[in-house]
Amino acid sequence: MTEQNVYIQNEVKEAEQSGRQFSLLDSIFAWVCLIASYLFCRAFPVSDNSFGGCLLILGIFAATFTVFMVRGEKIGALPIIVAISAIVICFALVVTSSTFLGSYAYFYAILAYMYFVFSATANVTKKGFSDFIAVDFFKAIFIMPFASFGVVFKALFSGKAKGSGKAILKVLLGIAFAVIPTIIIFSLLSYDKDFTSLFKNIFDFKFLDVMSHFLSIGFAIPISMYVFGLYASSTEHKCKGVASEQGCRNFSNKIKIAPVITVLAAVIPILFIYVIFFISQSKYYLSGFVGVLPDELSYAEYAREGFFQLCTVSCLNLAIITAVSVFMKRAKGRRSLALKILAILFSLSTLLLISTAIAKMVMYIDCYGLTQKRVYSTWLMGVLALIFIFIIIKQFVPKTRVIALSLSVLVVLFGALSLCNIDRIIAGYNVDRYIDGSLNEFDISASIELGDAAIPELVRLNDELKVKVDDGTASYSQKGTYYKLSRELRNIKELRADEEKEVFSYTIPYIQASKALENVK
């Protein structure tokens, strides 16, 4: 062996022992992760920094996509679609005033980003649009980030800055570890007035504001370790053998241990109970289709009872179908006839409940108008109905990808719900019906709780009622509503005049509400 070969082998061994050597591009992205993690902490809770949260999502996707383009990654169609869906849905943060929808839109964008990093670097379990997308999400969230959890420290600095970088990182780690003890000690000692007075004299700035930045830095470090760990593991294609396609199939075959006769004995009594239940409750369920309310129930009791029954039975039926599909024995390479029949029967029973529950909810809305809970409940019913329809189709078309289709439908319908400014639609619907007389009462408090999105519609109602009051055509109820609504709108205007709102907290509904309130006197 020549001296040159020995030298090469030694270099290879040193490289293997030292692990991955990060490039300048990797180092830049590591800093992007650290800064983005800090901004993520500063934007929390995102409901108070909607515009900032939206900009953060757009920025991290743009930065990551640029890095992948420079690396020469061949990004497939599915990662692109997922990224686009996240970018589109994150705009819900600025087009809606709903804290609930905005928070979930932000959460989805984060999950979609993690899947994008994982799948854009060719780590998917199975290429294409398959049910293994659920496995890929699991790996992207729970496995890949921790496979390279601490490498961000090595990647942050490269070349000549490596030595000074280690020193800076040690300082940052010290700050991170000091944050919580410092806050605890300061809180314990703050009982002493002399101590707090002296502290305020020494520091003329707000201590809590400064500490909030240190706290953000402290949390940003582990978050950046997580995000960059996902990037490093994905670009290195780590954990290929974990939850592979063949491994998942082998595991699935091993756990199919329940004999068909045992499964039938377990589920047939449940189906029998459903039959008896539907027969005994037929007058309550069928009345929803003809718009007739049972004498012993109110609209609220009628609709709510059906909804909670629906949720319980739907989740139970979905769990039963999943358990039967996972654990029941079947001939190799074939779907069991018993499995098909059971899946169809349980799905049809659930669809029957869903259809009657929606009919009852329509009756409820027709009587009392729209609210967030009524809209969300109806939306959930529709999503569940589509999932069970996919399950039925699966029994006749075995190649149907139920999990992938269900996730797609969930994302599309959630995006539609988030981006349509549903709170303004709810307020507008109730205002229109109250003006035309088809809604007897208008709940001002519930409408104000809808947030900024409802303000323009409330101003419109106020203007309409003012005209009726001035010309003497307003009813006694409408007069009371007008005076109360005018007072509430003036109070809102006064409160907003004294409000200090940062630019990163702005939303479209807030701007529209401010413009509408200008006409309130």
CSV table of C-alpha atoms in Angstrom, one decimal, residues 83-443:
chain,number,residue,atom,x,y,z
A,83,ALA,CA,-46.2,23.9,0.0
A,84,ILE,CA,-48.7,25.9,-2.1
A,85,SER,CA,-51.5,24.7,0.1
A,86,ALA,CA,-49.7,25.9,3.3
A,87,ILE,CA,-48.8,29.3,1.7
A,88,VAL,CA,-52.4,29.8,0.6
A,89,ILE,CA,-54.0,28.7,3.9
A,90,CYS,CA,-51.6,30.8,6.0
A,91,PHE,CA,-53.3,33.8,4.5
A,92,ALA,CA,-56.2,33.0,6.7
A,93,LEU,CA,-54.2,34.7,9.4
A,94,VAL,CA,-54.9,38.1,7.7
A,95,VAL,CA,-58.2,37.5,6.0
A,96,THR,CA,-60.2,36.2,9.1
A,97,SER,CA,-60.7,37.5,12.6
A,98,SER,CA,-61.3,34.1,14.0
A,99,THR,CA,-58.6,33.1,16.5
A,100,PHE,CA,-59.7,29.5,16.1
A,101,LEU,CA,-59.3,29.3,12.4
A,102,GLY,CA,-56.2,31.4,12.3
A,103,SER,CA,-54.4,29.3,14.9
A,104,TYR,CA,-55.2,26.0,13.1
A,105,ALA,CA,-54.2,27.6,9.7
A,106,TYR,CA,-50.8,28.5,11.3
A,107,PHE,CA,-50.5,25.0,12.8
A,108,TYR,CA,-51.2,23.4,9.4
A,109,ALA,CA,-48.7,25.6,7.7
A,110,ILE,CA,-46.0,24.4,10.1
A,111,LEU,CA,-46.9,20.7,9.6
A,112,ALA,CA,-46.9,21.2,5.9
A,113,TYR,CA,-43.5,22.8,6.0
A,114,MET,CA,-42.0,19.9,7.8
A,115,TYR,CA,-43.5,17.5,5.3
A,116,PHE,CA,-42.2,19.7,2.5
A,117,VAL,CA,-38.6,19.5,3.7
A,118,PHE,CA,-38.9,15.8,4.2
A,119,SER,CA,-40.5,15.0,0.8
A,120,ALA,CA,-38.7,17.6,-1.3
A,121,THR,CA,-35.4,15.8,-0.6
A,122,ALA,CA,-36.8,12.4,-1.9
A,123,ASN,CA,-37.4,10.7,1.4
A,124,VAL,CA,-41.0,9.6,0.9
A,125,THR,CA,-41.9,6.0,1.7
A,126,LYS,CA,-43.6,5.5,-1.6
A,127,LYS,CA,-43.6,7.8,-4.6
A,128,GLY,CA,-46.8,9.4,-5.7
A,129,PHE,CA,-50.1,10.1,-4.0
A,130,SER,CA,-50.5,7.1,-1.6
A,131,ASP,CA,-51.8,6.3,1.8
A,132,PHE,CA,-48.1,6.1,3.0
A,133,ILE,CA,-48.3,9.9,3.3
A,134,ALA,CA,-49.5,9.4,6.9
A,135,VAL,CA,-46.2,7.4,7.5
A,136,ASP,CA,-44.2,10.2,5.9
A,137,PHE,CA,-45.9,12.8,8.2
A,138,PHE,CA,-45.0,10.7,11.2
A,139,LYS,CA,-41.4,10.4,10.1
A,140,ALA,CA,-41.0,14.1,9.3
A,141,ILE,CA,-42.4,15.2,12.7
A,142,PHE,CA,-41.2,12.6,15.2
A,143,ILE,CA,-38.1,10.8,13.7
A,144,MET,CA,-36.1,12.9,11.3
A,145,PRO,CA,-35.6,16.0,13.4
A,146,PHE,CA,-34.2,14.0,16.3
A,147,ALA,CA,-31.9,11.9,14.1
A,148,SER,CA,-29.7,15.1,13.7
A,149,PHE,CA,-31.0,17.1,16.6
A,150,GLY,CA,-27.7,18.8,17.7
A,151,VAL,CA,-25.9,19.3,14.4
A,152,VAL,CA,-27.2,22.9,14.1
A,153,PHE,CA,-24.4,24.0,16.4
A,154,LYS,CA,-21.8,22.6,14.0
A,155,ALA,CA,-23.5,24.0,11.0
A,156,LEU,CA,-23.9,27.6,12.3
A,157,PHE,CA,-20.2,28.3,11.8
A,158,SER,CA,-17.8,27.1,9.2
A,159,GLY,CA,-14.2,27.9,8.1
A,160,LYS,CA,-12.2,30.5,10.0
A,161,ALA,CA,-15.3,31.5,12.1
A,162,LYS,CA,-15.6,28.0,13.5
A,163,GLY,CA,-13.6,28.6,16.7
A,164,SER,CA,-15.3,31.9,17.5
A,165,GLY,CA,-18.6,30.4,16.6
A,166,LYS,CA,-18.2,27.7,19.3
A,167,ALA,CA,-17.5,30.4,21.9
A,168,ILE,CA,-20.6,32.4,20.8
A,169,LEU,CA,-22.7,29.3,21.0
A,170,LYS,CA,-21.5,28.5,24.5
A,171,VAL,CA,-22.5,32.0,25.5
A,172,LEU,CA,-26.0,31.5,23.9
A,173,LEU,CA,-26.4,28.2,25.7
A,174,GLY,CA,-25.5,29.8,28.9
A,175,ILE,CA,-28.0,32.5,28.4
A,176,ALA,CA,-30.7,29.9,27.5
A,177,PHE,CA,-30.0,28.0,30.7
A,178,ALA,CA,-30.0,31.2,32.8
A,179,VAL,CA,-33.3,32.5,31.6
A,180,ILE,CA,-35.7,30.4,33.7
A,181,PRO,CA,-33.6,30.5,37.0
A,182,THR,CA,-33.2,34.3,36.6
A,183,ILE,CA,-36.9,34.8,36.2
A,184,ILE,CA,-37.6,32.5,39.2
A,185,ILE,CA,-35.1,34.3,41.4
A,186,PHE,CA,-36.2,37.8,40.4
A,187,SER,CA,-39.8,36.8,41.1
A,188,LEU,CA,-38.9,35.5,44.6
A,189,LEU,CA,-36.8,38.6,45.5
A,190,SER,CA,-39.3,41.1,44.1
A,191,TYR,CA,-41.3,41.0,47.3
A,192,ASP,CA,-38.7,43.5,48.7
A,193,LYS,CA,-39.6,47.0,47.7
A,194,ASP,CA,-36.0,48.3,48.2
A,195,PHE,CA,-34.7,45.7,45.8
A,196,THR,CA,-37.2,46.5,43.1
A,197,SER,CA,-36.8,50.2,43.6
A,198,LEU,CA,-33.0,50.0,43.2
A,199,PHE,CA,-33.4,47.7,40.2
A,200,LYS,CA,-35.7,50.2,38.5
A,201,ASN,CA,-33.2,53.0,39.2
A,202,ILE,CA,-30.3,51.0,37.7
A,203,PHE,CA,-32.3,49.9,34.6
A,204,ASP,CA,-34.5,52.6,33.1
A,205,PHE,CA,-36.0,50.1,30.6
A,206,LYS,CA,-38.7,47.6,31.1
A,207,PHE,CA,-37.2,44.5,32.6
A,208,LEU,CA,-40.0,42.2,31.4
A,209,ASP,CA,-39.6,43.3,27.8
A,210,VAL,CA,-35.9,42.5,27.9
A,211,MET,CA,-36.5,39.2,29.6
A,212,SER,CA,-39.1,38.3,27.0
A,213,HIS,CA,-36.3,38.6,24.3
A,214,PHE,CA,-34.0,36.4,26.3
A,215,LEU,CA,-36.8,33.9,26.8
A,216,SER,CA,-37.5,33.9,23.1
A,217,ILE,CA,-33.8,33.2,22.5
A,218,GLY,CA,-33.9,30.4,25.0
A,219,PHE,CA,-36.8,28.7,23.3
A,220,ALA,CA,-35.4,29.5,19.8
A,221,ILE,CA,-32.3,27.3,20.3
A,222,PRO,CA,-34.1,24.0,20.7
A,223,ILE,CA,-36.7,24.9,18.0
A,224,SER,CA,-33.8,25.6,15.6
A,225,MET,CA,-32.2,22.4,16.6
A,226,TYR,CA,-35.4,20.6,15.7
A,227,VAL,CA,-36.0,22.4,12.3
A,228,PHE,CA,-32.4,22.2,11.2
A,229,GLY,CA,-32.3,18.5,12.4
A,230,LEU,CA,-35.1,17.8,10.0
A,231,TYR,CA,-33.2,19.5,7.2
A,232,ALA,CA,-29.9,17.7,7.9
A,233,SER,CA,-31.5,14.3,8.2
A,234,SER,CA,-33.6,14.8,5.1
A,235,THR,CA,-30.7,16.0,2.9
A,236,GLU,CA,-28.6,13.1,4.2
A,237,HIS,CA,-31.5,10.6,3.7
A,238,LYS,CA,-31.2,9.2,7.2
A,239,CYS,CA,-33.5,6.6,8.7
A,240,LYS,CA,-34.3,5.0,5.4
A,241,GLY,CA,-34.9,1.7,7.1
A,242,VAL,CA,-37.3,3.2,9.6
A,243,ALA,CA,-41.0,2.7,8.6
A,244,SER,CA,-40.0,1.7,5.0
A,245,GLU,CA,-42.7,0.6,2.6
A,246,GLN,CA,-41.8,-3.1,2.9
A,247,GLY,CA,-41.4,-2.8,6.6
A,248,CYS,CA,-44.9,-1.3,7.0
A,249,ARG,CA,-46.4,-4.1,4.8
A,250,ASN,CA,-44.7,-6.8,6.8
A,251,PHE,CA,-45.8,-5.3,10.1
A,252,SER,CA,-49.3,-5.0,8.7
A,253,ASN,CA,-49.4,-8.6,7.8
A,254,LYS,CA,-48.0,-9.7,11.2
A,255,ILE,CA,-50.7,-8.0,13.2
A,256,LYS,CA,-53.6,-9.5,11.2
A,257,ILE,CA,-54.3,-12.2,13.8
A,258,ALA,CA,-58.1,-12.0,14.4
A,259,PRO,CA,-60.1,-14.8,12.8
A,260,VAL,CA,-63.0,-13.7,10.6
A,261,ILE,CA,-65.5,-15.5,12.9
A,262,THR,CA,-64.2,-13.7,15.9
A,263,VAL,CA,-64.5,-10.4,14.2
A,264,LEU,CA,-68.1,-11.1,13.1
A,265,ALA,CA,-69.0,-12.2,16.6
A,266,ALA,CA,-67.7,-8.9,18.0
A,267,VAL,CA,-69.3,-6.5,15.5
A,268,ILE,CA,-72.7,-8.1,14.7
A,269,PRO,CA,-74.2,-7.3,18.1
A,270,ILE,CA,-73.2,-3.6,17.5
A,271,LEU,CA,-74.9,-3.6,14.1
A,272,PHE,CA,-78.0,-5.1,15.8
A,273,ILE,CA,-78.0,-2.4,18.4
A,274,TYR,CA,-77.8,0.2,15.6
A,275,VAL,CA,-80.8,-1.3,13.9
A,276,ILE,CA,-82.9,-1.2,17.0
A,277,PHE,CA,-81.7,2.3,17.8
A,278,PHE,CA,-82.7,3.6,14.3
A,279,ILE,CA,-86.1,2.0,14.6
A,280,SER,CA,-86.8,3.4,18.1
A,281,GLN,CA,-85.6,6.9,17.2
A,282,SER,CA,-87.0,7.0,13.7
A,283,LYS,CA,-89.5,9.8,14.5
A,284,TYR,CA,-86.7,12.0,15.8
A,285,TYR,CA,-84.4,11.4,12.8
A,286,LEU,CA,-87.0,11.4,10.0
A,287,SER,CA,-88.6,14.6,11.4
A,288,GLY,CA,-85.5,16.5,10.4
A,289,PHE,CA,-86.1,15.8,6.7
A,290,VAL,CA,-89.6,17.1,6.8
A,291,GLY,CA,-88.8,20.1,9.0
A,292,VAL,CA,-91.1,19.1,11.8
A,293,LEU,CA,-89.9,19.5,15.4
A,294,PRO,CA,-90.9,16.7,17.9
A,295,ASP,CA,-93.3,18.1,20.5
A,296,GLU,CA,-91.2,17.3,23.6
A,297,LEU,CA,-87.9,18.9,22.3
A,298,SER,CA,-86.8,22.5,21.6
A,299,TYR,CA,-84.7,23.3,18.5
A,300,ALA,CA,-81.6,23.6,20.6
A,301,GLU,CA,-82.1,20.3,22.3
A,302,TYR,CA,-83.0,18.6,19.0
A,303,ALA,CA,-79.9,19.8,17.1
A,304,ARG,CA,-77.4,19.5,19.9
A,305,GLU,CA,-78.5,16.0,20.9
A,306,GLY,CA,-78.1,14.8,17.3
A,307,PHE,CA,-74.7,16.4,17.0
A,308,PHE,CA,-73.1,14.8,20.0
A,309,GLN,CA,-74.6,11.5,19.1
A,310,LEU,CA,-73.2,11.9,15.6
A,311,CYS,CA,-69.6,12.6,16.9
A,312,THR,CA,-69.6,9.7,19.3
A,313,VAL,CA,-71.1,7.2,16.8
A,314,SER,CA,-68.9,8.4,13.9
A,315,CYS,CA,-65.7,8.2,15.8
A,316,LEU,CA,-66.7,4.7,17.1
A,317,ASN,CA,-67.6,3.5,13.7
A,318,LEU,CA,-64.4,4.8,12.2
A,319,ALA,CA,-62.4,3.1,14.9
A,320,ILE,CA,-64.3,-0.2,14.4
A,321,ILE,CA,-63.7,-0.1,10.6
A,322,THR,CA,-60.0,0.7,11.1
A,323,ALA,CA,-59.6,-2.1,13.7
A,324,VAL,CA,-61.3,-4.7,11.6
A,325,SER,CA,-59.2,-3.7,8.6
A,326,VAL,CA,-56.0,-3.8,10.6
A,327,PHE,CA,-56.4,-6.9,12.7
A,328,MET,CA,-58.7,-9.3,10.7
A,329,LYS,CA,-57.1,-12.2,8.9
A,330,ARG,CA,-57.6,-12.6,5.2
A,331,ALA,CA,-56.3,-14.6,2.3
A,332,LYS,CA,-52.9,-13.4,1.1
A,333,GLY,CA,-53.3,-10.6,-1.5
A,334,ARG,CA,-57.1,-10.6,-1.3
A,335,ARG,CA,-59.6,-8.4,0.5
A,336,SER,CA,-62.1,-10.3,2.7
A,337,LEU,CA,-65.8,-10.2,1.7
A,338,ALA,CA,-66.7,-9.9,5.3
A,339,LEU,CA,-64.5,-6.8,5.6
A,340,LYS,CA,-66.2,-5.2,2.7
A,341,ILE,CA,-69.7,-5.9,4.0
A,342,LEU,CA,-68.9,-4.7,7.5
A,343,ALA,CA,-67.2,-1.5,6.2
A,344,ILE,CA,-70.2,-0.8,4.0
A,345,LEU,CA,-72.8,-1.4,6.8
A,346,PHE,CA,-71.0,0.7,9.4
A,347,SER,CA,-70.4,3.5,6.8
A,348,LEU,CA,-74.0,3.6,5.7
A,349,SER,CA,-75.2,3.7,9.3
A,350,THR,CA,-72.9,6.7,10.0
A,351,LEU,CA,-74.0,8.4,6.8
A,352,LEU,CA,-77.7,8.0,7.9
A,353,LEU,CA,-76.9,9.7,11.2
A,354,ILE,CA,-74.9,12.5,9.4
A,355,SER,CA,-77.7,13.2,6.9
A,356,THR,CA,-80.4,13.5,9.6
A,357,ALA,CA,-78.1,15.6,11.8
A,358,ILE,CA,-77.5,18.0,9.0
A,359,ALA,CA,-81.2,18.2,8.3
A,360,LYS,CA,-81.8,19.0,11.9
A,361,MET,CA,-79.0,21.6,12.0
A,362,VAL,CA,-80.7,23.3,9.0
A,363,MET,CA,-83.9,23.5,11.0
A,364,TYR,CA,-82.0,25.0,13.9
A,365,ILE,CA,-80.2,27.6,11.7
A,366,ASP,CA,-83.5,28.5,10.0
A,367,CYS,CA,-85.0,29.3,13.4
A,368,TYR,CA,-82.1,31.0,15.2
A,369,GLY,CA,-79.6,32.0,12.5
A,370,LEU,CA,-75.9,31.3,12.2
A,371,THR,CA,-73.2,31.0,14.8
A,372,GLN,CA,-69.6,29.8,14.7
A,373,LYS,CA,-70.4,26.6,16.4
A,374,ARG,CA,-73.3,25.8,14.1
A,375,VAL,CA,-71.1,26.5,11.0
A,376,TYR,CA,-68.2,24.4,12.4
A,377,SER,CA,-70.5,21.6,13.3
A,378,THR,CA,-72.0,21.4,9.9
A,379,TRP,CA,-68.6,21.6,8.3
A,380,LEU,CA,-67.4,18.7,10.5
A,381,MET,CA,-70.4,16.7,9.5
A,382,GLY,CA,-69.6,17.2,5.8
A,383,VAL,CA,-66.0,16.1,6.3
A,384,LEU,CA,-67.0,13.0,8.1
A,385,ALA,CA,-69.6,12.2,5.4
A,386,LEU,CA,-66.9,12.4,2.7
A,387,ILE,CA,-64.5,10.1,4.6
A,388,PHE,CA,-67.2,7.4,5.0
A,389,ILE,CA,-68.1,7.8,1.3
A,390,PHE,CA,-64.4,7.1,0.4
A,391,ILE,CA,-64.5,4.0,2.7
A,392,ILE,CA,-67.6,2.7,0.7
A,393,ILE,CA,-65.9,3.4,-2.6
A,394,LYS,CA,-62.8,1.6,-1.4
A,395,GLN,CA,-64.8,-1.6,-1.1
A,396,PHE,CA,-65.7,-1.5,-4.8
A,397,VAL,CA,-62.5,0.1,-6.1
A,398,PRO,CA,-59.7,-1.4,-4.0
A,399,LYS,CA,-57.1,1.0,-5.4
A,400,THR,CA,-58.9,4.0,-3.7
A,401,ARG,CA,-56.4,5.8,-1.4
A,402,VAL,CA,-58.7,6.5,1.5
A,403,ILE,CA,-56.2,8.2,3.8
A,404,ALA,CA,-54.6,10.3,1.1
A,405,LEU,CA,-58.1,11.4,-0.2
A,406,SER,CA,-59.3,12.1,3.3
A,407,LEU,CA,-56.3,14.3,4.1
A,408,SER,CA,-56.7,16.1,0.8
A,409,VAL,CA,-60.4,16.8,1.3
A,410,LEU,CA,-59.7,17.9,4.9
A,411,VAL,CA,-57.1,20.4,3.7
A,412,VAL,CA,-59.2,21.8,0.8
A,413,LEU,CA,-62.3,22.2,3.0
A,414,PHE,CA,-60.4,23.7,5.8
A,415,GLY,CA,-58.7,26.1,3.4
A,416,ALA,CA,-62.1,27.1,2.1
A,417,LEU,CA,-63.5,27.6,5.6
A,418,SER,CA,-60.5,29.6,6.7
A,419,LEU,CA,-60.2,31.9,3.7
A,420,CYS,CA,-63.8,32.8,3.1
A,421,ASN,CA,-64.0,35.2,6.1
A,422,ILE,CA,-66.7,33.0,7.6
A,423,ASP,CA,-67.3,35.4,10.6
A,424,ARG,CA,-68.4,38.2,8.2
A,425,ILE,CA,-70.6,35.7,6.3
A,426,ILE,CA,-72.2,34.7,9.6
A,427,ALA,CA,-72.8,38.3,10.6
A,428,GLY,CA,-74.1,39.2,7.1
A,429,TYR,CA,-76.5,36.3,7.0
A,430,ASN,CA,-78.0,37.2,10.4
A,431,VAL,CA,-78.2,40.9,9.5
A,432,ASP,CA,-80.0,40.2,6.2
A,433,ARG,CA,-82.5,37.9,7.9
A,434,TYR,CA,-83.2,40.3,10.7
A,435,ILE,CA,-83.7,43.2,8.3
A,436,ASP,CA,-86.2,41.2,6.1
A,437,GLY,CA,-88.0,39.9,9.2
A,438,SER,CA,-87.3,36.2,8.9
A,439,LEU,CA,-85.2,36.3,12.1
A,440,ASN,CA,-87.2,37.6,15.1
A,441,GLU,CA,-84.2,38.4,17.4
A,442,PHE,CA,-80.7,39.7,16.7
A,443,ASP,CA,-78.0,38.7,19.2
